[in-house]
PDB file of C-alpha atoms (C1' of nucleotides) in Angstrom:
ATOM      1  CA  UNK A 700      -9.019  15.214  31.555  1.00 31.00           C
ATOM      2  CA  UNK A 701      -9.905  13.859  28.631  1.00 33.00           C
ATOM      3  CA  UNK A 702      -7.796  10.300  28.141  1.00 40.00           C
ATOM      4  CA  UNK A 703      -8.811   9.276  25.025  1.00 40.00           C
ATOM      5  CA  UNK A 704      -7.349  11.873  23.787  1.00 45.00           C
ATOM      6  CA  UNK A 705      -3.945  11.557  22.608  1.00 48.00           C
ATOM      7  CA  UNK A 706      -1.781  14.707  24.509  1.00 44.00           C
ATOM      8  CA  UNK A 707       1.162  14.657  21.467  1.00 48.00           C
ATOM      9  CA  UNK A 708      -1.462  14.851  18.677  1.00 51.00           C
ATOM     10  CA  UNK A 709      -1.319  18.517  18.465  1.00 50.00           C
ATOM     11  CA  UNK A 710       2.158  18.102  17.994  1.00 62.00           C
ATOM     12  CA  UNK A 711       2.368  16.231  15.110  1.00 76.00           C
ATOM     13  CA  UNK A 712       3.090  18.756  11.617  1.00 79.00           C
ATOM     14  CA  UNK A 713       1.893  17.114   8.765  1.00 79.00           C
ATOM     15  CA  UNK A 714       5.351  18.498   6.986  1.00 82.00           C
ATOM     16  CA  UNK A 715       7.294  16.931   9.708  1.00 90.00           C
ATOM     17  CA  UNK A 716       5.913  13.833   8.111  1.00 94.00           C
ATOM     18  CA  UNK A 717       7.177  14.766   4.931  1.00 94.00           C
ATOM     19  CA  UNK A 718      10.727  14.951   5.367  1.00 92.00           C
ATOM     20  CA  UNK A 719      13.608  13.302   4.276  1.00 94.00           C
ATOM     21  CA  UNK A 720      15.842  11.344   6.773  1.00 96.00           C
ATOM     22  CA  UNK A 721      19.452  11.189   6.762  1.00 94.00           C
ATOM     23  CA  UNK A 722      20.024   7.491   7.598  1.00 94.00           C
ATOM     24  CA  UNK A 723      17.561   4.649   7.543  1.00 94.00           C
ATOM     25  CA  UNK A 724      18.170   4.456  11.528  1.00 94.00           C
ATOM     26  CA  UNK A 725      17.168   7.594  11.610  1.00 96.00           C
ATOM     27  CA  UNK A 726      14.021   6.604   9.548  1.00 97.00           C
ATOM     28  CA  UNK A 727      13.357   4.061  11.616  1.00 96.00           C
ATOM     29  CA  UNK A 728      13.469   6.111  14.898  1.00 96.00           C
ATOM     30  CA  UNK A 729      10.869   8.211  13.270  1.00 97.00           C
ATOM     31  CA  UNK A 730       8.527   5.324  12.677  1.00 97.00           C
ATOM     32  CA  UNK A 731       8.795   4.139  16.271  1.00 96.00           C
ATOM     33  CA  UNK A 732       7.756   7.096  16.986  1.00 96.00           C
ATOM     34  CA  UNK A 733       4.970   8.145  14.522  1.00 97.00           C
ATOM     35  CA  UNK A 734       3.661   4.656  15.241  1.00 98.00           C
ATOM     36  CA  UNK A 735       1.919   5.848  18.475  1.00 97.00           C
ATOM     37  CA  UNK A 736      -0.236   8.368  16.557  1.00 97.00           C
ATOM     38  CA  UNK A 737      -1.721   6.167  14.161  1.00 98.00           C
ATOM     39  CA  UNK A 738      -5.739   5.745  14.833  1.00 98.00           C
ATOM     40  CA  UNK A 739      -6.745   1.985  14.526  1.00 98.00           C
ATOM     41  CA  UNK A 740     -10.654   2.868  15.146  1.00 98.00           C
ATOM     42  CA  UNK A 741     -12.861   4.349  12.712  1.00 98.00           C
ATOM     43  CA  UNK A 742     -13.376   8.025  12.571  1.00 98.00           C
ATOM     44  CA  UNK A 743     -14.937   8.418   9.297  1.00 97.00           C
ATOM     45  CA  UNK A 744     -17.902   9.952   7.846  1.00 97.00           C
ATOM     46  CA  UNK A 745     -19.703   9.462   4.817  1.00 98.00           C
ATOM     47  CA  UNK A 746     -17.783   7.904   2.119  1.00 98.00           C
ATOM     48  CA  UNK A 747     -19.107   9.284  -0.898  1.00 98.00           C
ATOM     49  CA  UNK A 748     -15.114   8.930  -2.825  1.00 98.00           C
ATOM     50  CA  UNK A 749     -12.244   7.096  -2.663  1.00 98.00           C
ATOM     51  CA  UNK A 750      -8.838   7.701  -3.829  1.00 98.00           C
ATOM     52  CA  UNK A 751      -6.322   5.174  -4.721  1.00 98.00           C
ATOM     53  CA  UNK A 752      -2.440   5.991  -5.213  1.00 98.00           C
ATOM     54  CA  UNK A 753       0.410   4.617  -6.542  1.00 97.00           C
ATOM     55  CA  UNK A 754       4.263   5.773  -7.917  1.00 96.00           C
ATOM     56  CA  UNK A 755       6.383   4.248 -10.908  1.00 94.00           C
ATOM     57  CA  UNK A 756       9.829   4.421 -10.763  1.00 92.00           C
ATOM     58  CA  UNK A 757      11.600   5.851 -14.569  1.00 89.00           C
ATOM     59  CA  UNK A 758      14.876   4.402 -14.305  1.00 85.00           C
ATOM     60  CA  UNK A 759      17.155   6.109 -16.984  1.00 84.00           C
ATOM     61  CA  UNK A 760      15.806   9.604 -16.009  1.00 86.00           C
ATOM     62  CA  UNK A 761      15.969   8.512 -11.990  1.00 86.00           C
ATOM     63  CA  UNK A 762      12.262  10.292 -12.071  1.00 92.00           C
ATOM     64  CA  UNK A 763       9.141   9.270  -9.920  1.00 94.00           C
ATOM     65  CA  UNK A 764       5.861   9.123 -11.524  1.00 96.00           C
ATOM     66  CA  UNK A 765       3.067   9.885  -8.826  1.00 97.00           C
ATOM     67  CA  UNK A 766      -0.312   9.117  -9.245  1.00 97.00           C
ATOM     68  CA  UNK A 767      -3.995   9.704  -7.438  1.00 98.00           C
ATOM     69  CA  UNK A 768      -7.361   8.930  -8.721  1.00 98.00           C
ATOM     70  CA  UNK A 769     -10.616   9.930  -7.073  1.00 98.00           C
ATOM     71  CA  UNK A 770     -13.374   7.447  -7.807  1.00 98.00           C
ATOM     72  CA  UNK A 771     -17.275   7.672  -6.845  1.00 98.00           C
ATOM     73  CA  UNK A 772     -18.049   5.308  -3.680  1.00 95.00           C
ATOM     74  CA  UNK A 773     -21.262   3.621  -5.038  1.00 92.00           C
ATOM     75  CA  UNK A 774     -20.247   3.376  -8.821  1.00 97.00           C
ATOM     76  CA  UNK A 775     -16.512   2.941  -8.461  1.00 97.00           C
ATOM     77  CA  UNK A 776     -16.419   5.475 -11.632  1.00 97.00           C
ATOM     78  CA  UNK A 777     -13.424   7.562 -11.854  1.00 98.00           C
ATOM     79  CA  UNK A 778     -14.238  11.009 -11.057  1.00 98.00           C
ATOM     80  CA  UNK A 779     -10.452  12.729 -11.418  1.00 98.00           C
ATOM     81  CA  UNK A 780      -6.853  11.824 -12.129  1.00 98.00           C
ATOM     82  CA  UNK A 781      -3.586  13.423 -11.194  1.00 98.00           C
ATOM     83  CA  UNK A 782      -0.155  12.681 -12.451  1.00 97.00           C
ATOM     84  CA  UNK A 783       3.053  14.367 -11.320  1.00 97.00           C
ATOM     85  CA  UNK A 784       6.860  14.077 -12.047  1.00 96.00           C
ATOM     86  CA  UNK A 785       9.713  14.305  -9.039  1.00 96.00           C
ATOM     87  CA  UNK A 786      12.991  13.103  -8.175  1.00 94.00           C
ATOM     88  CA  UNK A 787      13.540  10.131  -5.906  1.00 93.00           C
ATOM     89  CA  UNK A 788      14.277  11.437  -2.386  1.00 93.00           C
ATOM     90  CA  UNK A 789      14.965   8.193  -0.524  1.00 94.00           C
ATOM     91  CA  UNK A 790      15.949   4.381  -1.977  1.00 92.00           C
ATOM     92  CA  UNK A 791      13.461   1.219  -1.857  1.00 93.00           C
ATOM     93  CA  UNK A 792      13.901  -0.046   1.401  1.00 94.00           C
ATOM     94  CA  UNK A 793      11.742  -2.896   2.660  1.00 93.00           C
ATOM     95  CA  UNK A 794      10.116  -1.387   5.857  1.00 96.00           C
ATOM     96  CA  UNK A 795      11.368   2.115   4.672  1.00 97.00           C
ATOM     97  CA  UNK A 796       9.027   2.168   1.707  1.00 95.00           C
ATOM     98  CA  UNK A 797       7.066   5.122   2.525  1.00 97.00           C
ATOM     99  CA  UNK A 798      10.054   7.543   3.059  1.00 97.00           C
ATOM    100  CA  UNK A 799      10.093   7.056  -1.079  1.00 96.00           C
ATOM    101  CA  UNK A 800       6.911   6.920  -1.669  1.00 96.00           C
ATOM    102  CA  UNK A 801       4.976   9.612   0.251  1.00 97.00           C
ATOM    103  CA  UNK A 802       5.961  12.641  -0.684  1.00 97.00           C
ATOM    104  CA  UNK A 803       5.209  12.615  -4.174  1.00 97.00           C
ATOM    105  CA  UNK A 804       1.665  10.837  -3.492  1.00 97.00           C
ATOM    106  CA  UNK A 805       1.071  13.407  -0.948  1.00 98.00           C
ATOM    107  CA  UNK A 806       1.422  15.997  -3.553  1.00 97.00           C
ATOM    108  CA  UNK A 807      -0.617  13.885  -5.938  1.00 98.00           C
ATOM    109  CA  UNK A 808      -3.613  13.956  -3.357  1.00 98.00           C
ATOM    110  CA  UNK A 809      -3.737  17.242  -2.897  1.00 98.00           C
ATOM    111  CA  UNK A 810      -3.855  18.468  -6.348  1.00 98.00           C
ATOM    112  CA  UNK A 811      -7.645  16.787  -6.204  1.00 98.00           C
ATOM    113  CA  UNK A 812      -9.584  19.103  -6.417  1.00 98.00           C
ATOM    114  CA  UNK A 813     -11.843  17.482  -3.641  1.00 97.00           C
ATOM    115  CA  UNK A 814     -10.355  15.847   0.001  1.00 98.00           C
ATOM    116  CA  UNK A 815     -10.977  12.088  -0.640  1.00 98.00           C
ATOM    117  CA  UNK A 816     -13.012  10.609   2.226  1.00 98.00           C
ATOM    118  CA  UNK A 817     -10.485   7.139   2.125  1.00 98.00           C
ATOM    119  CA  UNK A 818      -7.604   6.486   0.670  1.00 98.00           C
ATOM    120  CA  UNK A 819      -6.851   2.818  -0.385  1.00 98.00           C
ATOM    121  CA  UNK A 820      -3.045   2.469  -0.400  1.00 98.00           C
ATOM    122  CA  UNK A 821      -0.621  -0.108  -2.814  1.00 96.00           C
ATOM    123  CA  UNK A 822       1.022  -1.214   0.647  1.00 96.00           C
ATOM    124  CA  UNK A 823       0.317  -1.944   3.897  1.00 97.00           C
ATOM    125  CA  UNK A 824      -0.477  -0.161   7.097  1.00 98.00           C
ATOM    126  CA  UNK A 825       0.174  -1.429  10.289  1.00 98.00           C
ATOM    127  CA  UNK A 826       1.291  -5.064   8.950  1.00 98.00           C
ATOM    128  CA  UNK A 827       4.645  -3.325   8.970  1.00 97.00           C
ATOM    129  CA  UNK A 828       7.749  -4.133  11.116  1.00 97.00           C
ATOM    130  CA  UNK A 829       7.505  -1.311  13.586  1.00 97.00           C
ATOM    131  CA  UNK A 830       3.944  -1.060  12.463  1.00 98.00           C
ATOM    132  CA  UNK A 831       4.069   1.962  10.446  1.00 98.00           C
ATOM    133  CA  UNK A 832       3.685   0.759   6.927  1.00 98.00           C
ATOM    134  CA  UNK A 833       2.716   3.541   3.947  1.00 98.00           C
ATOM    135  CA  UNK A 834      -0.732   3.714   4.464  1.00 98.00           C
ATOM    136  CA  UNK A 835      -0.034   4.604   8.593  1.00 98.00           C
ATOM    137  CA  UNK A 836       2.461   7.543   6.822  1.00 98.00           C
ATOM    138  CA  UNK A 837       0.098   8.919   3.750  1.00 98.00           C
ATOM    139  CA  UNK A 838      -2.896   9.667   6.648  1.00 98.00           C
ATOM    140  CA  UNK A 839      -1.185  10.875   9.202  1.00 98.00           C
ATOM    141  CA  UNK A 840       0.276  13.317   6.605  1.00 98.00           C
ATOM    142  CA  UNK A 841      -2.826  14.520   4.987  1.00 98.00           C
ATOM    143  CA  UNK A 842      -5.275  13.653   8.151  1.00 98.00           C
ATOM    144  CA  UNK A 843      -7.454  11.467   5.804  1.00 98.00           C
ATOM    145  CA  UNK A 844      -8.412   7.718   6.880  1.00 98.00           C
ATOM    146  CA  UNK A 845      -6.488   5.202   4.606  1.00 98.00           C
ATOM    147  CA  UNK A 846      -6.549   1.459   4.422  1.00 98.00           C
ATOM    148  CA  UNK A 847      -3.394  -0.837   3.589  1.00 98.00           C
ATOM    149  CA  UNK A 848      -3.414  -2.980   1.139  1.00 98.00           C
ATOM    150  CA  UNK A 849      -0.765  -5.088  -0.185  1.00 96.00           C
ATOM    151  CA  UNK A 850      -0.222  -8.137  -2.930  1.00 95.00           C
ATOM    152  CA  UNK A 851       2.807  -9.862  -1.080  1.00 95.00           C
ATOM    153  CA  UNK A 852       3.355  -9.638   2.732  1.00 95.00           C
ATOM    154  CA  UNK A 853       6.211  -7.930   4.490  1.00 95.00           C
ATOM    155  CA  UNK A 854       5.854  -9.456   8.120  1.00 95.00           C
ATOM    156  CA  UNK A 855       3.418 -11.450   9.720  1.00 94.00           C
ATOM    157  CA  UNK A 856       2.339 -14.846   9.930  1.00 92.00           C
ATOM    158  CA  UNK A 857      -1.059 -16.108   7.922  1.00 92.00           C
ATOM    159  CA  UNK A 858      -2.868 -19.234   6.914  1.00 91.00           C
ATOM    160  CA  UNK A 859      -4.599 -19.799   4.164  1.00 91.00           C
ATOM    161  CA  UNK A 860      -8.300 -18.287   4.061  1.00 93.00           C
ATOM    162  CA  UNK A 861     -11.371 -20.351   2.470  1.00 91.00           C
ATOM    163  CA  UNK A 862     -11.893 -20.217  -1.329  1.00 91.00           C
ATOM    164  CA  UNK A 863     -14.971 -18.395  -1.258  1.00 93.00           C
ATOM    165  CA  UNK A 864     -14.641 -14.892  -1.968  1.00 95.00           C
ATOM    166  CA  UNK A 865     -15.295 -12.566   1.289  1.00 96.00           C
ATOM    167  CA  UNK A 866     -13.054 -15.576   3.265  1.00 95.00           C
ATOM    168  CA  UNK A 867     -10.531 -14.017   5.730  1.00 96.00           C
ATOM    169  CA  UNK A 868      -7.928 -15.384   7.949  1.00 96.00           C
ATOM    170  CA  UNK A 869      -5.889 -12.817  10.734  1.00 96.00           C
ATOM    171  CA  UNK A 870      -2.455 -11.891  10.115  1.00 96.00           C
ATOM    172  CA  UNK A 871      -0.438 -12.314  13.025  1.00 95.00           C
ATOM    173  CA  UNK A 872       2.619 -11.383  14.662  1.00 94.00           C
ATOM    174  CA  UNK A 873       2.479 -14.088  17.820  1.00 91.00           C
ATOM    175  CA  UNK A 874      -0.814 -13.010  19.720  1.00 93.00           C
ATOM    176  CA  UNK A 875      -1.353  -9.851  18.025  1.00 95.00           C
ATOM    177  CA  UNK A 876      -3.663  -9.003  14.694  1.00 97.00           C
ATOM    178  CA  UNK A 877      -1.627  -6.899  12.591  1.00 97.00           C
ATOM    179  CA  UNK A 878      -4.204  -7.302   9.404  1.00 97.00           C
ATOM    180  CA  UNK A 879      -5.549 -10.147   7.060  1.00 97.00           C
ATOM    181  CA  UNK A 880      -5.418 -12.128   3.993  1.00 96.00           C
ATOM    182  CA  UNK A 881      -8.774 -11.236   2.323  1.00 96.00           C
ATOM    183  CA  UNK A 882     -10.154 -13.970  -0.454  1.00 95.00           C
ATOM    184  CA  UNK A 883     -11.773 -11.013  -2.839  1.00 95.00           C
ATOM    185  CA  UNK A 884     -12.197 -13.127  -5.825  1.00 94.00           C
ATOM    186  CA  UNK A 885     -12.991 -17.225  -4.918  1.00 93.00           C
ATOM    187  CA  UNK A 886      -9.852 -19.242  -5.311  1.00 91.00           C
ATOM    188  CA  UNK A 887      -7.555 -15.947  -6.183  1.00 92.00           C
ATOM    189  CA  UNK A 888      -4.600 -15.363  -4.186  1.00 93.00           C
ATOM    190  CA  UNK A 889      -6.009 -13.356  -1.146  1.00 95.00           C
ATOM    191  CA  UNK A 890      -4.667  -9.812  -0.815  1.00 96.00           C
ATOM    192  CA  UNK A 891      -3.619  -8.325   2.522  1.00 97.00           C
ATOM    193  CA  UNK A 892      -5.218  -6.071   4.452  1.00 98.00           C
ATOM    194  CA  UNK A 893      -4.281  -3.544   7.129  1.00 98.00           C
ATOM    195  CA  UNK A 894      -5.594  -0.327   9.149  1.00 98.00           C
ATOM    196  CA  UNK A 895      -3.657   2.478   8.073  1.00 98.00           C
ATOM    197  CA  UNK A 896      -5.197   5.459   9.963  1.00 98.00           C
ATOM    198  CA  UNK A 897      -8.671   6.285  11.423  1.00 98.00           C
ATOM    199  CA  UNK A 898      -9.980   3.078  10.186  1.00 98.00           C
ATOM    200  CA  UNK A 899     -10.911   0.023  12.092  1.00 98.00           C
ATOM    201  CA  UNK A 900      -9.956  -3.284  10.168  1.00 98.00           C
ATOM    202  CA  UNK A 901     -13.081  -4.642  10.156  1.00 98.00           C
ATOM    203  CA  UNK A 902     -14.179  -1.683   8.360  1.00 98.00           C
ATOM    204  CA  UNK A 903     -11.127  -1.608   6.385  1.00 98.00           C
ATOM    205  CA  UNK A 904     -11.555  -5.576   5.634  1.00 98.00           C
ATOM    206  CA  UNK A 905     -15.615  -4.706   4.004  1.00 98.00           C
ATOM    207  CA  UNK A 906     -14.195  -1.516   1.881  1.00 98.00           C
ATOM    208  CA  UNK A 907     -11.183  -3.338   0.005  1.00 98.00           C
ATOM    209  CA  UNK A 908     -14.227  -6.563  -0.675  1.00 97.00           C
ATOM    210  CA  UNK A 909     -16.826  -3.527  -1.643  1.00 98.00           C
ATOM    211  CA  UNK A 910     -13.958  -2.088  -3.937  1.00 98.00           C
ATOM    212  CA  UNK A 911     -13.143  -5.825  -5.726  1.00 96.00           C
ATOM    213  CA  UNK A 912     -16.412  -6.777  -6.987  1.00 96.00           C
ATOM    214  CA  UNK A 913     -14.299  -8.533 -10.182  1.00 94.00           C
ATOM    215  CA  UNK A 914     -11.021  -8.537  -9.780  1.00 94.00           C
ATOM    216  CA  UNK A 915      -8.207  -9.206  -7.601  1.00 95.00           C
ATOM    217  CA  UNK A 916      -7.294  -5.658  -6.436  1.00 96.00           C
ATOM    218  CA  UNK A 917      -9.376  -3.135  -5.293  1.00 97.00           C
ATOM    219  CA  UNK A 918     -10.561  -0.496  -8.789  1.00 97.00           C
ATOM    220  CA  UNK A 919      -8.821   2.471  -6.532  1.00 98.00           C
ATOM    221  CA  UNK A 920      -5.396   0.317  -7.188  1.00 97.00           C
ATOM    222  CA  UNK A 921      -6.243  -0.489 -10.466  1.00 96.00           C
ATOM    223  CA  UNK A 922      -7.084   2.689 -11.708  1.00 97.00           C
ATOM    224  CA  UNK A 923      -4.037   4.412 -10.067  1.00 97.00           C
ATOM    225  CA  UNK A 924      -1.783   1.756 -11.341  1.00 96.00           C
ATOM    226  CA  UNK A 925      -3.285   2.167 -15.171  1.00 95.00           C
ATOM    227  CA  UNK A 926      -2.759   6.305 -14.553  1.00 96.00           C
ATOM    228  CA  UNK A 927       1.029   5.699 -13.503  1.00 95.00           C
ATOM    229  CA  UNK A 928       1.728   3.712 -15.948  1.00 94.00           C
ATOM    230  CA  UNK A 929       0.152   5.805 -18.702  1.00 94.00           C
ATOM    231  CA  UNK A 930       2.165   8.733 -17.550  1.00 94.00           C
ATOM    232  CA  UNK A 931       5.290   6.456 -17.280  1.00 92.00           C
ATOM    233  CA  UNK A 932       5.014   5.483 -20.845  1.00 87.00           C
ATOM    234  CA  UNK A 933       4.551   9.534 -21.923  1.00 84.00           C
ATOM    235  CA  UNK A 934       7.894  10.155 -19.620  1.00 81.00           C
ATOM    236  CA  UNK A 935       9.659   7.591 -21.917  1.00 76.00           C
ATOM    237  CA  UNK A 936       8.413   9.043 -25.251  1.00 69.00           C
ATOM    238  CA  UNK A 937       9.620  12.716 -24.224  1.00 68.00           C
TER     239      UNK A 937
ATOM    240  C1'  DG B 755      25.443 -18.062   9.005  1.00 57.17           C
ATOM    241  C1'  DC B 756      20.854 -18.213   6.338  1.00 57.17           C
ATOM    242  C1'  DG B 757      16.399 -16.791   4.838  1.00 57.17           C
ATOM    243  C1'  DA B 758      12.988 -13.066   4.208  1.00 57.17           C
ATOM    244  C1'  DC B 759      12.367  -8.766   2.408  1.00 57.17           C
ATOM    245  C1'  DA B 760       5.466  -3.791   0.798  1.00 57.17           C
ATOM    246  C1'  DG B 761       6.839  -1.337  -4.214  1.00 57.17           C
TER     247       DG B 761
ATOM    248  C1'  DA C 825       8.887  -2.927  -9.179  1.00 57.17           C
ATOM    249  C1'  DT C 826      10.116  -5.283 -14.088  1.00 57.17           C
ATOM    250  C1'  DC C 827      11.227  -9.275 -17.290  1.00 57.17           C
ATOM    251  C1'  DT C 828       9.600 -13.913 -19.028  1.00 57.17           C
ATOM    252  C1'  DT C 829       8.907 -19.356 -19.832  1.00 57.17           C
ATOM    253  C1'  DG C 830       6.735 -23.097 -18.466  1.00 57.17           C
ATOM    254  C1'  DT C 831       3.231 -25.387 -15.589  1.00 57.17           C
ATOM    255  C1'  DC C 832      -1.016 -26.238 -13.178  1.00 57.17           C
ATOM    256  C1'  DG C 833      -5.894 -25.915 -12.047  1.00 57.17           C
ATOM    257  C1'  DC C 834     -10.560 -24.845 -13.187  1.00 57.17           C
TER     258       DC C 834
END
DNA sequence: GCGACAG
DNA sequence: ATCTTGTCGC
């Protein structure tokens, strides 16, 4: 017997975790239930890139604008960039963000031409009601370890972390962790962070600091979020 | 009933 | 998310 093993991991299919649900009840029921596959250690190797996503919503056409960009680990240089186009499958939901978001990033992620070693995500991971927050859903889709992390919070209770950049204070639902608030610029609004699959948070906590040397958000989100709104803007002129 | 509510 | 003015702190 091998018990650290999860037995239903074989029987997770990535496409399963694309799909569109009828109801959000139903969408819920399938978070509850994905939630006991996501990996909160770190099973990792090298990470030589890092991919950041994000989607833009085109409002008179009803289009999604998809983004991913691969950027170089040391450098934080932008290696690749995909865009894509695709209808809106499922409505913003709070706590039902992913079932919009995912399938077009998915897509996005694999037209890299290279598997990113980590994906950062513009949302969180397990600091998510049923703990199953976009980044949980984007790596147990493509199998690739992804971190959380999120401007605002959804749930959660936090206090206020020291000014000094690197400063870090738990996010907590009662006694248990369910992320941070990360200082990664002294005296900037802290940003929160969360495992989202095959990532511990402490290593999740020193890759979003490592990938906001000057600015608030980590250069994966800031690069996807220039990309999507690039391609939003071209959408709008055609 | 009221507030809170990733993007 | 997006739109936008005024205000506050360094």
């Amino acid at each position: 017997m091998r018990p650290d093993q999860p037995l239903t991991r074989s029987s997770l299919d990535p496409a399963t975790l694309l799909e569109v649900p009828a109801s959000a009840q139903a969408a819920e029921a399938l978070q509850r239930r994905w939630a006991g596959q996501v990996l909160a250690s770190d099973d990792l190797g090298p990470v030589t890139t890092v991919a950041g996503v994000d989607v833009a919503y085109h409002e008179s056409s009803g289009e999604l604008v998809a983004a991913a960009v691969l950027l170089d680990a040391p450098s934080l240089t932008v290696l690749e960039e995909v865009t894509l186009r695709d209808h809106a499958r499922f409505p913003y939901v709070p706590g039902l963000f992913s079932f919009r978001e995912c399938p077009p990033v998915a897509r996005a992620v694999q037209g890299l031409s290279r598997r990113p070693d980590l994906i950062v995500c513009d949302g969180h991971g397990v600091a998510h009601p049923r703990r199953f927050g976009l980044a949980c859903h984007l790596g147990l889709a493509l199998n690739i370890p992804t971190i959380g992390c999120g401007k605002t919070r959804l749930t959660g209770e936090d206090t206020v972390p020291g000014l000094p950049r690197g400063e870090w204070t738990p996010l907590l639902d009662g006694p248990e962790v369910l992320g941070a608030a990360l200082r990664t610029q002294s005296g900037v609004r802290p940003v929160y962070v969360s495992v989202g699959h095959r990532v511990s948070l402490p290593t999740a906590l020193a890759w979003v600091l490592r990938l906001s040397p000057r600015y608030r958000l980590p250069e994966t989100t800031r690069a996807a979020d220039r990309l999507v709104r690039r391609a939003l803007a071209e959408v709008s002129h055609a």
